C-alpha positions as semicolon CSV with decimal commas, in nm:
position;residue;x (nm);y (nm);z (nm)
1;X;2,266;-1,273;-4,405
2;X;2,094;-0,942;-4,353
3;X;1,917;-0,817;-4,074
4;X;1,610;-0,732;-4,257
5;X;1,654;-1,078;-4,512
6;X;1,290;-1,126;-4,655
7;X;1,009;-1,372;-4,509
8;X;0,951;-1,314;-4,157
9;X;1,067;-1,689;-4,059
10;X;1,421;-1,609;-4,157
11;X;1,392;-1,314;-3,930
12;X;1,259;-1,486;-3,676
13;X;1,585;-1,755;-3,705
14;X;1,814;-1,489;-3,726
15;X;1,694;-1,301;-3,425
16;X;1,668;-1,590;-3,217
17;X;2,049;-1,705;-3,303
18;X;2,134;-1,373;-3,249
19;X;1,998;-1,304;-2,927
20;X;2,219;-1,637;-2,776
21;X;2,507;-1,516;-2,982
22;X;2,517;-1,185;-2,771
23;X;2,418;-1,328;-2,455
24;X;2,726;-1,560;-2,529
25;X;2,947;-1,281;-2,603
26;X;2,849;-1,111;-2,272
27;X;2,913;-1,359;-2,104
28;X;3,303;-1,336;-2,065
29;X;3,265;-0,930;-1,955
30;X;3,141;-1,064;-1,622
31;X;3,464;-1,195;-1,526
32;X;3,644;-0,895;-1,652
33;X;3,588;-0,718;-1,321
34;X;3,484;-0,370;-1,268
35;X;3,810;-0,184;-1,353
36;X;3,820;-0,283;-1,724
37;X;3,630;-0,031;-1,946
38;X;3,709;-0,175;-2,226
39;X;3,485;-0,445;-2,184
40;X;3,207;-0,255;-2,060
41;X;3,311;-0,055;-2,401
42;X;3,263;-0,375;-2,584
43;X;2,958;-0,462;-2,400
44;X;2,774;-0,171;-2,485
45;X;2,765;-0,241;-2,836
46;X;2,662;-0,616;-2,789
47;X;2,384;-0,499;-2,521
48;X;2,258;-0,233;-2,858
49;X;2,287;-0,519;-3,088
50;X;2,038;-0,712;-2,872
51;X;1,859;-0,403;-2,798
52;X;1,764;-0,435;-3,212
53;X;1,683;-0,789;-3,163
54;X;1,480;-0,852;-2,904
55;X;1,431;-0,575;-2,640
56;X;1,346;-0,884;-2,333
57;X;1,654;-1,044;-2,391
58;X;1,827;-0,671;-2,407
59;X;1,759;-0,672;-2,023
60;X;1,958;-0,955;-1,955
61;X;2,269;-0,814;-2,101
62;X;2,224;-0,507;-1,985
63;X;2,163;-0,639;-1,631
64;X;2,561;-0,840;-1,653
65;X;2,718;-0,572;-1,794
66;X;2,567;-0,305;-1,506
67;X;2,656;-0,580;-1,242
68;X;2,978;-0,559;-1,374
69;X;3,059;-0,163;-1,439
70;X;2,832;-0,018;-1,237
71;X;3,014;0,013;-0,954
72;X;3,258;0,301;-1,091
73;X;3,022;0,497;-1,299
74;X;2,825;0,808;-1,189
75;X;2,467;0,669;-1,240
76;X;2,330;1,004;-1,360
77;X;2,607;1,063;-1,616
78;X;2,575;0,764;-1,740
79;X;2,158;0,772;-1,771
80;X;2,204;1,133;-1,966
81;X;2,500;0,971;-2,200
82;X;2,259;0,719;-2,296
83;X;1,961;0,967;-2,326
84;X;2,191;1,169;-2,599
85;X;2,354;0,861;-2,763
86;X;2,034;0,713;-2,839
87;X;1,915;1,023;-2,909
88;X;2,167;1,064;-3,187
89;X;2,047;0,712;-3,299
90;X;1,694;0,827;-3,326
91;X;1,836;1,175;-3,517
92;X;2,052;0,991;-3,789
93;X;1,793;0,747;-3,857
94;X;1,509;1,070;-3,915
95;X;1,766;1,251;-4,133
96;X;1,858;0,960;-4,357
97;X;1,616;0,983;-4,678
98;X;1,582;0,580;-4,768
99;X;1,711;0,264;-4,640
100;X;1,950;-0,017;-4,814
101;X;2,030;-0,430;-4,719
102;X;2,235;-0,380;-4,402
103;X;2,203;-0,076;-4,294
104;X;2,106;-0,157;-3,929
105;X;2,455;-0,416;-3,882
106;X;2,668;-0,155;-4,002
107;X;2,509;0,070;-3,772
108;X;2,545;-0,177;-3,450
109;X;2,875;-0,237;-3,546
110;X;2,975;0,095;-3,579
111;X;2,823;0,152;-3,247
112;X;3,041;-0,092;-3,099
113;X;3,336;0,039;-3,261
114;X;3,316;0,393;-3,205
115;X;3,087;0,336;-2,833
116;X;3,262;0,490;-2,485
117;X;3,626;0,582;-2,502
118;X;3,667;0,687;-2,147
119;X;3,600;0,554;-1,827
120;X;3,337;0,670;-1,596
121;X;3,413;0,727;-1,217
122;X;3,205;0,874;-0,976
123;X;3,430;1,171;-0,919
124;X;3,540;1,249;-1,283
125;X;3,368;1,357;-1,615
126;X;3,160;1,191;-1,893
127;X;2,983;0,885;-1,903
128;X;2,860;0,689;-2,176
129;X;3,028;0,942;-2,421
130;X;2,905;0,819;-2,722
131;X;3,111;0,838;-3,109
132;X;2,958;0,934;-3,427
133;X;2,736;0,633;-3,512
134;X;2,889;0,629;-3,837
135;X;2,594;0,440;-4,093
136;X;2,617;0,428;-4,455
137;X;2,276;0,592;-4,565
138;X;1,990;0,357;-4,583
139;X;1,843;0,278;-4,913
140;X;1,598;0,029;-5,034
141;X;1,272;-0,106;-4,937
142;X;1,318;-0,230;-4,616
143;X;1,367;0,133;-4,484
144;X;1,042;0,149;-4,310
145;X;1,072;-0,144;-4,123
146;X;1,424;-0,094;-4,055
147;X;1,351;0,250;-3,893
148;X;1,092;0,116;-3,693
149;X;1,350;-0,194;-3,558
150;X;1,594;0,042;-3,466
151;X;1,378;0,333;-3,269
152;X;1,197;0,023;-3,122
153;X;1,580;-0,137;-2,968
154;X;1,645;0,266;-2,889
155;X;1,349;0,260;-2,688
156;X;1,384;-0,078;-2,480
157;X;1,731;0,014;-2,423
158;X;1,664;0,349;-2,270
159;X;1,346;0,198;-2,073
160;X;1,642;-0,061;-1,958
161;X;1,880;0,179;-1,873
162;X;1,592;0,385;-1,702
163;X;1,510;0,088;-1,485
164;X;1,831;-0,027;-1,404
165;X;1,944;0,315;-1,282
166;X;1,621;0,382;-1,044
167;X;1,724;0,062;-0,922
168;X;2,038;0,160;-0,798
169;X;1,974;0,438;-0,685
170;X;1,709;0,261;-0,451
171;X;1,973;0,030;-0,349
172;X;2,203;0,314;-0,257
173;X;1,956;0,479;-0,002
174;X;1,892;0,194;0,184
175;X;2,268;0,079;0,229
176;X;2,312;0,142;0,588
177;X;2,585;0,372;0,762
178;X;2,942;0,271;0,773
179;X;2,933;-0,058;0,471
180;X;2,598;-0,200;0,625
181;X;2,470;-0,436;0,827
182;X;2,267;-0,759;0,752
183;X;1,996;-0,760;0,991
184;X;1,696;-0,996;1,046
185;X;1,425;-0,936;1,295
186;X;1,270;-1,176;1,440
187;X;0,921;-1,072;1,617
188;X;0,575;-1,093;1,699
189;X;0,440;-0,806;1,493
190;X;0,152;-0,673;1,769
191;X;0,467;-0,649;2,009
192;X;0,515;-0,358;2,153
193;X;0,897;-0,398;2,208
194;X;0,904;-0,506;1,857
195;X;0,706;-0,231;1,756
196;X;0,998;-0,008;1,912
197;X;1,297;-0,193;1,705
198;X;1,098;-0,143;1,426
199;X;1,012;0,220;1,463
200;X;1,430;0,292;1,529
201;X;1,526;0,056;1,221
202;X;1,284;0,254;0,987
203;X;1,378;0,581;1,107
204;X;1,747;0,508;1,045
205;X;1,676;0,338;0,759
206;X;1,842;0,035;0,842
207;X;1,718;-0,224;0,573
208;X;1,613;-0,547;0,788
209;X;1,442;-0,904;0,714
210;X;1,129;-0,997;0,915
211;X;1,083;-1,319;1,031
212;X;0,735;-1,339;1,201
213;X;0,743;-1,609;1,498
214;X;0,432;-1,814;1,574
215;X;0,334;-1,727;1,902
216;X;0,208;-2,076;1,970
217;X;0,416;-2,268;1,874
218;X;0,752;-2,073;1,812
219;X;0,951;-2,323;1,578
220;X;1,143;-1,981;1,409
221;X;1,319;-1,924;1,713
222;X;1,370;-2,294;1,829
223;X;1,712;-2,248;1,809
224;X;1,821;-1,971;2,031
225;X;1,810;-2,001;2,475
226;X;1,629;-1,684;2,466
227;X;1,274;-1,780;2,404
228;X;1,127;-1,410;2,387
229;X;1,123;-1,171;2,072
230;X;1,235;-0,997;1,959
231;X;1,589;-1,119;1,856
232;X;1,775;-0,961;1,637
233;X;2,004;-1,130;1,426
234;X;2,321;-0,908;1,282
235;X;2,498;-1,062;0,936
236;X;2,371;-1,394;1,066
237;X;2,607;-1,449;1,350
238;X;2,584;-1,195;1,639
239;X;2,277;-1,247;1,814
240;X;2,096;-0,916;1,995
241;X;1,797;-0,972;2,279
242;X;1,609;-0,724;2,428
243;X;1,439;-0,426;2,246
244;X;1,621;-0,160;2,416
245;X;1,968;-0,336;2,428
246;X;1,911;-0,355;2,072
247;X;1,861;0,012;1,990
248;X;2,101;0,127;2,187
249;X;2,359;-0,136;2,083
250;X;2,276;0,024;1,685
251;X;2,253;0,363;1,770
252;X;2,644;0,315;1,945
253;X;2,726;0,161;1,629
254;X;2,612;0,451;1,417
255;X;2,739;0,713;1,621
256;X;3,052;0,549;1,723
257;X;3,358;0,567;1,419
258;X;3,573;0,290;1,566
259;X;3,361;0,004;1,763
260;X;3,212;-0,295;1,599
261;X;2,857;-0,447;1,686
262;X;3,070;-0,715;1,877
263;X;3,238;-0,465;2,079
264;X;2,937;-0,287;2,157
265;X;2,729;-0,553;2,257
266;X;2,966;-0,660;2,532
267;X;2,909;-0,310;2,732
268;X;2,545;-0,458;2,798
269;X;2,640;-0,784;2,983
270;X;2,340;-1,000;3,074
271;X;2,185;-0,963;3,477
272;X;2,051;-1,316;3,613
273;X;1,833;-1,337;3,887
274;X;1,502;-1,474;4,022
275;X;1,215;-1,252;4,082
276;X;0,921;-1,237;4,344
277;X;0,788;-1,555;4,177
278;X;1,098;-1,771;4,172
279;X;1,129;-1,748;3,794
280;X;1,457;-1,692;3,662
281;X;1,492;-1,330;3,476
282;X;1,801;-1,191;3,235
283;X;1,811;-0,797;3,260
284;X;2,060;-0,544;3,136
285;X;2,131;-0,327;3,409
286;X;2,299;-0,017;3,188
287;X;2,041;-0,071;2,824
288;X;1,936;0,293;2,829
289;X;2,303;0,398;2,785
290;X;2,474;0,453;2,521
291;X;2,853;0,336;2,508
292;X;3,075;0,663;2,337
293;X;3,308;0,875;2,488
294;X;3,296;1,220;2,560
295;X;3,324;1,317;2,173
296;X;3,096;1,157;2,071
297;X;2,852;1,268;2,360
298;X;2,845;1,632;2,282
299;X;2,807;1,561;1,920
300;X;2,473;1,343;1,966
301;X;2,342;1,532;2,306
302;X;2,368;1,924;2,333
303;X;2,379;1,897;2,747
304;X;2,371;1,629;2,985
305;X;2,013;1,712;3,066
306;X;1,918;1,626;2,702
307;X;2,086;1,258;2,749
308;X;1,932;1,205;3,085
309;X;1,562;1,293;2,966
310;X;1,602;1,031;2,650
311;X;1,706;0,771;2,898
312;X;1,424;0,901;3,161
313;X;1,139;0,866;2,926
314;X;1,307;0,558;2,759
315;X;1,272;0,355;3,067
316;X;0,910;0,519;3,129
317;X;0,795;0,364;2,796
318;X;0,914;0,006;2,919
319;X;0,839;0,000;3,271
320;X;0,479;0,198;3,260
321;X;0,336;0,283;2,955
322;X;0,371;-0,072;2,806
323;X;0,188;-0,153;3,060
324;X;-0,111;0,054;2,979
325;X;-0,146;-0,126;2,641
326;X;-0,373;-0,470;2,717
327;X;-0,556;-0,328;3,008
328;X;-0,700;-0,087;2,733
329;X;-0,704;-0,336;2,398
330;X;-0,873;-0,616;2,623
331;X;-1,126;-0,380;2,805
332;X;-1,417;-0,537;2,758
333;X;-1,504;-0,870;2,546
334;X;-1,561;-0,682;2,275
335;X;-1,262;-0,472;2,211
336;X;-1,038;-0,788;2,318
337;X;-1,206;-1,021;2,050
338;X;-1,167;-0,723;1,804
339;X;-0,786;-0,675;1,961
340;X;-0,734;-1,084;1,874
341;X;-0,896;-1,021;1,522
342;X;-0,659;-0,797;1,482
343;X;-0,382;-1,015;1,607
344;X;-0,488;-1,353;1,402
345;X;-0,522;-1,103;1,092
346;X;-0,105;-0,988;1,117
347;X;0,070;-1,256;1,322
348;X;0,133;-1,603;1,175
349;X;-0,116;-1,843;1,298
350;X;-0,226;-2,184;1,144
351;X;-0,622;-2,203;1,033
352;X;-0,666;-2,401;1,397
353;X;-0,445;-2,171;1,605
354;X;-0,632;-1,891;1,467
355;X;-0,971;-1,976;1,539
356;X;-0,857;-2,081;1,886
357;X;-0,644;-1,761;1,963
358;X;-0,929;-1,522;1,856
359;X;-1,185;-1,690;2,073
360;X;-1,012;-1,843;2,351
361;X;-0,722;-1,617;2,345
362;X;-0,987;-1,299;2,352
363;X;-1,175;-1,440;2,686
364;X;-0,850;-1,535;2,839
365;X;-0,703;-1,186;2,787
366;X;-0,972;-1,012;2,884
367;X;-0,934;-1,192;3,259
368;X;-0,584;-1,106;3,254
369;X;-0,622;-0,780;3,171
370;X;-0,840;-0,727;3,468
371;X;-0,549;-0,885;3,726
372;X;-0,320;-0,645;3,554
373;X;-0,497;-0,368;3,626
374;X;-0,516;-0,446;3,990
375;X;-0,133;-0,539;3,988
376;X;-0,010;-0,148;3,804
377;X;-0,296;0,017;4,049
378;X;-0,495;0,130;3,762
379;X;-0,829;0,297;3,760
380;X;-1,125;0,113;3,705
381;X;-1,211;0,260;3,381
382;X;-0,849;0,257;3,253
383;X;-0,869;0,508;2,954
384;X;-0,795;0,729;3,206
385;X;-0,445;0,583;3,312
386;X;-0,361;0,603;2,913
387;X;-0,484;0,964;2,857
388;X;-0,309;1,066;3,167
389;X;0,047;0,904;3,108
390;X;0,010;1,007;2,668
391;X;-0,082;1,369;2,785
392;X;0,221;1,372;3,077
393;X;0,446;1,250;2,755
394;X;0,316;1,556;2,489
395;X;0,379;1,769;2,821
396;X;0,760;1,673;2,915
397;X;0,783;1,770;2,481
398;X;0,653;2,155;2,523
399;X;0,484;2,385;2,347
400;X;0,825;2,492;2,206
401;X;0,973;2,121;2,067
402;X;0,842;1,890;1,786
403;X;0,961;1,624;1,944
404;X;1,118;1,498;2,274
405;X;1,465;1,586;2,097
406;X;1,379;1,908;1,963
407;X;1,401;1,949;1,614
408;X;1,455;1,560;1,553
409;X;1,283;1,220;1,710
410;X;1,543;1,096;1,985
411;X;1,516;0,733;2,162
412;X;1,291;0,816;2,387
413;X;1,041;0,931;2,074
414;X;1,067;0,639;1,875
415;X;1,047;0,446;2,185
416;X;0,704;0,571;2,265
417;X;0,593;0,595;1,956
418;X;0,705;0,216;1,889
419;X;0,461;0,117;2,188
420;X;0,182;0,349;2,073
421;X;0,179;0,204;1,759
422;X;0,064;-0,101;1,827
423;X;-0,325;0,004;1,899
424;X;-0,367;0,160;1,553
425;X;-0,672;0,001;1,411
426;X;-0,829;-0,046;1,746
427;X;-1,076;0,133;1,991
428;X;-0,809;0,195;2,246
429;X;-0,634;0,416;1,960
430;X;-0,918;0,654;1,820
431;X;-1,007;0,705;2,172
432;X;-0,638;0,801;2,238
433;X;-0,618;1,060;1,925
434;X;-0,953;1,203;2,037
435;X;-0,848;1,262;2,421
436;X;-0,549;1,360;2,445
437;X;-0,296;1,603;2,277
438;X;-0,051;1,341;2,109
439;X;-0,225;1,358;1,779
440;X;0,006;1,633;1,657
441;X;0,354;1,482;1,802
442;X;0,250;1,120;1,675
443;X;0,155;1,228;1,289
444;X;0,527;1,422;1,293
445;X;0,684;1,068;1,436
446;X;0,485;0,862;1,193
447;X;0,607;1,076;0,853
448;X;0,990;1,057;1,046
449;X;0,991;0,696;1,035
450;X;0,813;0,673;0,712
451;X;1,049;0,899;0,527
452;X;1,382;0,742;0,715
453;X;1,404;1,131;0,781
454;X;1,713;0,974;1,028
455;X;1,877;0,809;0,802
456;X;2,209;1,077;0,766
């Protein structure tokens, strides 16, 4: 039977059989593994053969065969080989004056025949290097339609192709440093400490799950001691607490050429003890350092003074300007049930909770917010404290630096601008950008994290 056999319900039989025949006969390249061209030679044809049946089904083929070859080729090579074999398709089939019965199968087969003949690593030469498509001429009346099959397969392949390359490529830039990490976040988005881990993961860009934790109720992090977020979970086995043990526990890792997360993590041993209220407390006496030797050091730091101002300003952000954050959001009843509006809106909250955090939660903030103000010695109209401490930041930067580590965001930027962060949206925020000088420094750290402008 011919491709192009008259009556549209025989085509319609023949395509379908087709497109499981091919799917079948792709089938057996997956378990070829990646270091035998010959069936990614072989599967090339079938995935063209499908192409001229049904483009949908083309994308499954094409998607086993990439899965399977993919990891040796050069992906732009192998997108231009298929640009020029398919435009040598498209070129033969203009040139050829008629059509005849079979045209098309000779020309798939021939394509499989006479397909790649060398193998494509990233380091060498070629591609998809493409043989003469070797078709008898094409005579008869099903030219037109023929013609029109096989520039319509030519199409959904390179669309395919297309796709499946921009994919990979994505996938490539966010593969972490050093073979990657699996890392899952788990946090209370309005967080300021969270906000921080997040601002140093998408900087580096790390890729990372979120898992969102109900504040009330906190069933996603029911199974670890440590009951605060965030936690960071690393390829589902190492467990990281505390925002700053966990950047500086990564940032080790990614400087560092020989020590594993495990290793790391060990340097930053947990500090028991009760405080002024008899409640136990777990600190981490040495979280502001970072664990490399003297090599290392120089490379990240360009003088000691440099490493002792990130770890100066790093602790600042946790131990003061944190602090300056619900005191302003909860200021008065209306800027705390616009600050729990906000909350309800991005944290994960049942209908009930919701209603009940916004309202309740709002009034009961807004009382704590005033005992915290008395506690940190704040002024009574508190926008003060916050202008003061962002305009003491922009001034320890300098006229002469973008940012607190020159030309680049250090820890102690992405640590401020993590607990900035979380007032965007808010009155506390706007009044911020208006008052003080950071406007400049924090649209330069948003566009750094935004871009993963750390990433290399």
């Amino acid at each position: 039977m011919t491709f192009m056999e008259s009556g549209s319900t025989q085509s319609y039989k023949f395509a379908y059989k087709a497109n499981h025949s091919v799917i079948r006969r792709c089938e057996p390249l997956q378990a070829r593994g990646s270091g035998d061209w010959s069936g990614g030679r072989r599967g090339a044809g079938l995935v063209a053969e499908l192409a001229l049946v049904n483009r949908h089904a083309c994308n499954d083929a094409l998607e086993r065969l990439l899965l399977v070859h993919c990891g040796s080729l050069c992906k732009t090579k192998m997108a231009a080989a298929c640009a020029r074999v398919l435009g040598k398709v498209g070129w033969q089939v203009l040139e050829s004056p008629s059509c005849r019965p079979g045209g098309i199968s000779a020309l798939v087969r021939n394509a499989s025949l006479h397909g790649s003949r060398r193998a494509c690593g990233t380091g060498g030469a070629g591609g998809f290097r493409s043989g003469v498509f070797r078709a008898a001429p094409l005579r008869g009346g099903g030219g037109v339609l023929s013609c029109a099959v096989l520039l319509g397969g030519g199409l959904g392949l390179y669309q395919t192709v297309k796709f499946s390359v921009q994919r990979l490529f994505a996938e490539e830039e966010t593969k972490a440093p050093r073979g990657g990490l699996k890392l899952t976040l788990y946090q209370y988005k309005t967080c300021p400490f969270c906000s921080k881990v997040r601002a140093f993961l998408d900087y580096h860009g790390l890729p990372y799950e979120i898992v969102e934790v109900n504040p009330v109720m906190r069933q996603e992090i029911k199974w670890s001691s440590y009951r605060k977020v965030p936690i960071l979970m690393v390829n589902d086995e190492l467990q990281l607490n505390d925002s700053s043990v966990i950047i500086s526990s990564l940032k080790t890792y990614l400087v560092s050429k020989e020590k594993t997360v495990m290793q790391i993590l060990q340097c930053y041993p947990e500090m028991k003890s009760i405080n002024d209220s008899g409640k136990e407390v777990t600190e981490y006496n040495n979280k502001y350092w970072l664990m490399l030797d003297q090599d290392e050091t120089q490379q990240l730091y360009l003088d000691k003074d440099s490493q002792k101002e990130e770890m100066k300003w790093r602790e600042w952000a946790d131990s003061w300007l944190v602090h300056l954050i619900s005191p302003n959001v909860y200021r008065t009843t209306g800027e705390a049930l616009a600050s729990f509006d906000y909350i309800v809106r991005e944290g994960k909250f049942s209908t009930f909770e919701g209603f009940f955090a916004k309202y309740v939660g709002a009034a009961a903030m807004y009382i704590i917010s005033k005992r915290l103000k008395r506690r940190h010695n704040l002024q009574d109209d508190v926008r003060q404290d916050l202008y003061k401490a962002v305009n003491s930041w922009v001034a320890a930067i300098g006229k002469k630096k973008k940012f607190m580590g020159g030309d680049h965001p250090n820890l102690a930027d992405l640590a401020v601008y993590g607990v900035l962060r979380v007032m965007e949206g808010l009155e506390a925020f706007d009044d911020m950008m208006e008052n003080t000088k950071v406007k400049s420094w924090y649209r330069h750290m948003e566009r750094a994290t935004l871009n993963h402008k750390g990433r290399n």
